[in-house]
Amino acid sequence: TFIHPNFRQSKEYKHIPRFISTALTKTDFKKLVREAEEEEFLTIATPFDEASVDTIEDLDIDIIKIASCSAQDWPLLERIAESGKPVVSSTGGLSIQQVDNVVSFLEHRGVDFALMHCVSIYPTPAHKLHLERIRLFKDRYPHITIGYSTHEDPDNVDAVKIAYANGARVFERHVGVETKDIKLNAYSSRPEQIRRWLEAHAVAVSILGPQNVMEPDDEDESDQLALQMRGIYARKKLKKGEKIKRDDVFF
């Protein structure tokens, strides 16, 4: 339903034959949802039109993802808001004013949503990842969970660490399994690559440590500092109740 009837056979726009050739039936989607639930995953899907939101509701999928290309599609966003489901919205290619519009739209409709920094270049070169935008979003929308929708080289495990350090708390990564006939694109991770990516995220979480906490990590830290601190000693015998002057002691 996303593709105009007159263009379903078109080969001019690469996405049309791709979408047609990979189309799944509702039965197929039910199998995917059932398998995901059996593995104790939450389910999430991206609708590109209102009819797909109907399907998401019928399948009882947990979360709706708004693609960057749909982030200004107000009739679609209105239908997504009506669903009452949590939302994850990407922001690839949007100006900050357009992001403000999306935030305002979803907030005014009471949608529970996270906002994803995203660069819609597939794959995204490292110098165009613009991960500082995560910090910008954190400062501009402090009450909203900020995430990172990734399209960099699957062997890049540095970006996820930097994104987490900048405040991203939701992450999206394309994952695939190659077959003899189908090769992965340049921004999708193989299972071993996604494993390394998740390990890198865990390292970043460990390195960054707890938020909003300024206490010694454990007794060892305090003990180590105490061993290197100066002690205070009396130069003479002091009487009980005597007022101690600086010259009475040394460090």
Short mmCIF file of C-alpha atoms in Angstrom, two decimals:
data_model
loop_
_atom_site.label_atom_id
_atom_site.label_comp_id
_atom_site.label_asym_id
_atom_site.label_seq_id
_atom_site.Cartn_x
_atom_site.Cartn_y
_atom_site.Cartn_z
CA THR A 1 0.00 0.00 0.00
CA PHE A 2 3.06 2.27 0.29
CA ILE A 3 3.74 2.14 -3.46
CA HIS A 4 1.54 3.84 -6.05
CA PRO A 5 -0.30 1.20 -8.14
CA ASN A 6 1.05 2.66 -11.41
CA PHE A 7 4.66 2.26 -10.31
CA ARG A 8 4.69 -1.25 -8.82
CA GLN A 9 6.56 -2.58 -11.85
CA SER A 10 8.98 0.34 -12.05
CA LYS A 11 12.72 -0.40 -12.01
CA GLU A 12 13.81 3.27 -12.06
CA TYR A 13 13.71 3.70 -8.30
CA LYS A 14 15.75 0.97 -6.59
CA HIS A 15 13.59 0.78 -3.48
CA ILE A 16 10.45 -0.30 -5.35
CA PRO A 17 11.76 -3.68 -6.63
CA ARG A 18 13.46 -4.16 -3.27
CA PHE A 19 10.23 -3.63 -1.35
CA ILE A 20 8.19 -5.76 -3.76
CA SER A 21 10.68 -8.65 -3.74
CA THR A 22 10.94 -8.74 0.06
CA ALA A 23 7.26 -8.25 0.83
CA LEU A 24 5.95 -10.44 3.65
CA THR A 25 2.41 -11.66 4.22
CA LYS A 26 0.58 -11.03 7.44
CA THR A 27 1.14 -14.70 8.26
CA ASP A 28 4.89 -14.17 7.80
CA PHE A 29 4.80 -11.21 10.17
CA LYS A 30 2.89 -13.27 12.74
CA LYS A 31 5.66 -15.90 12.63
CA LEU A 32 8.31 -13.21 13.19
CA VAL A 33 6.43 -11.67 16.08
CA ARG A 34 5.82 -15.07 17.69
CA GLU A 35 9.50 -16.04 17.36
CA ALA A 36 10.65 -12.71 18.81
CA GLU A 37 8.30 -13.06 21.77
CA GLU A 38 9.48 -16.63 22.41
CA GLU A 39 13.04 -15.27 22.63
CA GLU A 40 11.73 -12.65 25.11
CA PHE A 41 12.36 -9.70 22.82
CA LEU A 42 10.15 -6.64 22.61
CA THR A 43 8.85 -6.19 19.07
CA ILE A 44 9.20 -3.01 17.03
CA ALA A 45 8.18 -2.18 13.46
CA THR A 46 8.35 0.78 11.08
CA PRO A 47 5.12 1.69 9.26
CA PHE A 48 5.37 3.85 6.14
CA ASP A 49 1.61 4.38 5.84
CA GLU A 50 -1.55 4.28 7.91
CA ALA A 51 -2.52 0.77 6.74
CA SER A 52 0.73 -0.51 8.23
CA VAL A 53 -0.17 1.01 11.60
CA ASP A 54 -3.37 -1.05 11.42
CA THR A 55 -1.23 -4.16 10.88
CA ILE A 56 1.01 -3.24 13.82
CA GLU A 57 -2.06 -2.99 16.04
CA ASP A 58 -3.45 -6.29 14.74
CA LEU A 59 -0.14 -8.03 15.49
CA ASP A 60 0.11 -6.30 18.90
CA ILE A 61 3.67 -5.14 18.19
CA ASP A 62 5.08 -3.33 21.22
CA ILE A 63 6.80 -0.22 19.77
CA ILE A 64 6.47 1.86 16.61
CA LYS A 65 9.54 3.24 14.84
CA ILE A 66 9.20 6.41 12.75
CA ALA A 67 11.67 6.40 9.87
CA SER A 68 13.52 9.63 9.11
CA CYS A 69 11.76 9.89 5.74
CA SER A 70 8.39 9.81 7.53
CA ALA A 71 9.20 12.27 10.30
CA GLN A 72 7.38 15.10 8.50
CA ASP A 73 4.47 12.94 7.28
CA TRP A 74 1.88 14.47 9.59
CA PRO A 75 -1.12 12.27 8.59
CA LEU A 76 1.01 9.18 9.32
CA LEU A 77 2.29 10.64 12.59
CA GLU A 78 -1.29 11.45 13.59
CA ARG A 79 -2.28 7.81 13.02
CA ILE A 80 0.78 6.58 14.96
CA ALA A 81 -0.10 8.88 17.87
CA GLU A 82 -3.64 7.46 17.89
CA SER A 83 -2.25 3.95 18.43
CA GLY A 84 -1.14 4.84 21.96
CA LYS A 85 2.03 2.80 21.55
CA PRO A 86 5.54 3.93 22.56
CA VAL A 87 7.44 5.50 19.67
CA VAL A 88 11.06 5.76 18.56
CA SER A 89 11.55 8.56 16.03
CA SER A 90 14.61 9.01 13.81
CA THR A 91 15.77 12.45 12.70
CA GLY A 92 18.05 11.83 9.70
CA GLY A 93 18.20 14.79 7.31
CA LEU A 94 16.05 17.05 9.50
CA SER A 95 16.90 20.60 10.53
CA ILE A 96 16.72 21.46 14.22
CA GLN A 97 13.49 23.38 13.55
CA GLN A 98 11.99 20.26 11.96
CA VAL A 99 13.07 18.17 14.96
CA ASP A 100 11.40 20.77 17.21
CA ASN A 101 8.22 20.27 15.18
CA VAL A 102 8.31 16.49 15.63
CA VAL A 103 8.93 16.84 19.36
CA SER A 104 6.12 19.38 19.73
CA PHE A 105 3.72 17.24 17.68
CA LEU A 106 4.32 14.07 19.69
CA GLU A 107 4.35 15.85 23.05
CA HIS A 108 1.04 17.61 22.40
CA ARG A 109 -0.51 14.20 21.68
CA GLY A 110 0.87 12.63 24.83
CA VAL A 111 3.05 10.12 23.00
CA ASP A 112 5.74 8.30 25.02
CA PHE A 113 8.70 8.59 22.65
CA ALA A 114 12.47 8.53 22.26
CA LEU A 115 14.33 10.70 19.76
CA MET A 116 17.11 9.16 17.66
CA HIS A 117 20.09 10.99 16.22
CA CYS A 118 20.50 9.59 12.73
CA VAL A 119 22.49 10.30 9.57
CA SER A 120 20.67 9.00 6.50
CA ILE A 121 23.77 8.07 4.49
CA TYR A 122 24.17 4.33 3.87
CA PRO A 123 26.82 3.56 5.03
CA THR A 124 27.80 6.71 6.94
CA PRO A 125 31.51 7.64 6.79
CA ALA A 126 33.04 8.17 10.22
CA HIS A 127 33.62 11.88 9.62
CA LYS A 128 29.89 12.40 8.94
CA LEU A 129 28.50 10.65 12.03
CA HIS A 130 28.05 14.01 13.85
CA LEU A 131 27.75 12.39 17.26
CA GLU A 132 27.84 15.79 18.99
CA ARG A 133 24.21 16.16 17.91
CA ILE A 134 23.33 13.65 20.63
CA ARG A 135 24.62 16.11 23.21
CA LEU A 136 22.70 18.90 21.45
CA PHE A 137 19.49 16.85 21.71
CA LYS A 138 20.21 16.06 25.37
CA ASP A 139 20.57 19.76 26.15
CA ARG A 140 17.62 20.87 24.03
CA TYR A 141 15.19 18.14 25.12
CA PRO A 142 16.38 17.16 28.62
CA HIS A 143 13.14 15.35 29.45
CA ILE A 144 13.29 13.04 26.39
CA THR A 145 15.26 9.82 26.04
CA ILE A 146 17.83 10.30 23.25
CA GLY A 147 19.14 7.47 21.09
CA TYR A 148 21.33 6.76 18.10
CA SER A 149 20.26 5.08 14.86
CA THR A 150 23.48 3.80 13.31
CA HIS A 151 24.55 3.30 9.69
CA GLU A 152 28.34 3.27 10.02
CA ASP A 153 30.66 0.45 8.92
CA PRO A 154 29.74 -2.66 10.96
CA ASP A 155 33.36 -3.05 12.06
CA ASN A 156 33.30 0.40 13.68
CA VAL A 157 32.93 -0.19 17.42
CA ASP A 158 34.10 3.27 18.47
CA ALA A 159 30.97 5.18 17.45
CA VAL A 160 28.70 3.30 19.85
CA LYS A 161 31.05 4.12 22.74
CA ILE A 162 31.13 7.82 21.87
CA ALA A 163 27.37 7.91 21.36
CA TYR A 164 26.78 6.36 24.78
CA ALA A 165 29.25 8.79 26.40
CA ASN A 166 27.35 11.67 24.76
CA GLY A 167 24.09 10.50 26.29
CA ALA A 168 22.47 8.07 23.85
CA ARG A 169 20.45 5.40 25.67
CA VAL A 170 18.56 3.72 22.82
CA PHE A 171 20.48 2.16 19.92
CA GLU A 172 19.44 0.85 16.52
CA ARG A 173 21.66 -1.38 14.39
CA HIS A 174 20.90 -3.17 11.11
CA VAL A 175 21.61 -6.91 11.36
CA GLY A 176 21.56 -9.60 8.69
CA VAL A 177 22.65 -13.10 7.81
CA GLU A 178 24.14 -13.73 4.38
CA THR A 179 23.07 -16.57 2.14
CA LYS A 180 24.53 -17.91 -1.09
CA ASP A 181 22.24 -15.63 -3.08
CA ILE A 182 21.90 -12.59 -0.81
CA LYS A 183 24.84 -10.51 0.37
CA LEU A 184 24.67 -7.98 3.16
CA ASN A 185 24.75 -4.27 2.43
CA ALA A 186 27.61 -2.13 3.70
CA TYR A 187 25.85 -0.98 6.90
CA SER A 188 24.36 -4.24 8.22
CA SER A 189 26.14 -6.35 10.84
CA ARG A 190 26.77 -10.06 10.69
CA PRO A 191 26.15 -11.95 13.97
CA GLU A 192 29.82 -11.85 14.99
CA GLN A 193 29.95 -8.09 14.23
CA ILE A 194 26.84 -7.33 16.27
CA ARG A 195 28.36 -9.33 19.13
CA ARG A 196 31.47 -7.13 19.08
CA TRP A 197 29.27 -4.03 18.82
CA LEU A 198 27.27 -5.06 21.89
CA GLU A 199 30.50 -5.81 23.77
CA ALA A 200 31.78 -2.32 22.88
CA HIS A 201 28.57 -0.83 24.27
CA ALA A 202 29.05 -2.79 27.49
CA VAL A 203 32.61 -1.47 27.76
CA ALA A 204 31.34 2.11 27.34
CA VAL A 205 28.72 1.61 30.06
CA SER A 206 31.38 0.24 32.39
CA ILE A 207 33.89 3.02 31.66
CA LEU A 208 31.36 5.83 32.05
CA GLY A 209 30.11 4.51 35.39
CA PRO A 210 27.02 5.60 37.32
CA GLN A 211 25.40 8.94 36.57
CA ASN A 212 24.96 11.78 39.05
CA VAL A 213 27.08 10.03 41.69
CA MET A 214 30.10 11.70 43.32
CA GLU A 215 31.14 9.28 46.04
CA PRO A 216 34.30 7.17 46.44
CA ASP A 217 33.91 4.02 44.39
CA ASP A 218 34.90 1.71 47.24
CA GLU A 219 36.98 1.58 50.43
CA ASP A 220 40.15 0.82 48.46
CA GLU A 221 40.03 4.28 46.88
CA SER A 222 39.72 6.02 50.26
CA ASP A 223 42.43 3.81 51.77
CA GLN A 224 44.84 4.54 48.91
CA LEU A 225 44.33 8.28 49.34
CA ALA A 226 44.77 8.05 53.11
CA LEU A 227 48.15 6.37 52.65
CA GLN A 228 49.37 9.40 50.68
CA MET A 229 47.91 12.16 52.87
CA ARG A 230 50.00 14.11 55.37
CA GLY A 231 49.46 13.37 59.04
CA ILE A 232 49.30 16.04 61.79
CA TYR A 233 51.63 15.75 64.80
CA ALA A 234 52.13 17.79 67.97
CA ARG A 235 55.49 19.51 68.51
CA LYS A 236 54.99 19.43 72.30
CA LYS A 237 52.75 17.90 74.88
CA LEU A 238 49.31 19.46 74.74
CA LYS A 239 47.03 19.89 77.71
CA LYS A 240 43.36 18.97 77.61
CA GLY A 241 41.32 22.02 76.65
CA GLU A 242 44.38 23.94 75.37
CA LYS A 243 43.80 26.00 72.25
CA ILE A 244 46.11 24.60 69.54
CA LYS A 245 48.10 27.10 67.52
CA ARG A 246 49.73 26.47 64.14
CA ASP A 247 53.20 26.50 65.65
CA ASP A 248 52.17 23.72 68.07
CA VAL A 249 51.90 21.17 65.27
CA PHE A 250 53.67 19.98 62.15
CA PHE A 251 52.49 17.98 59.11
#
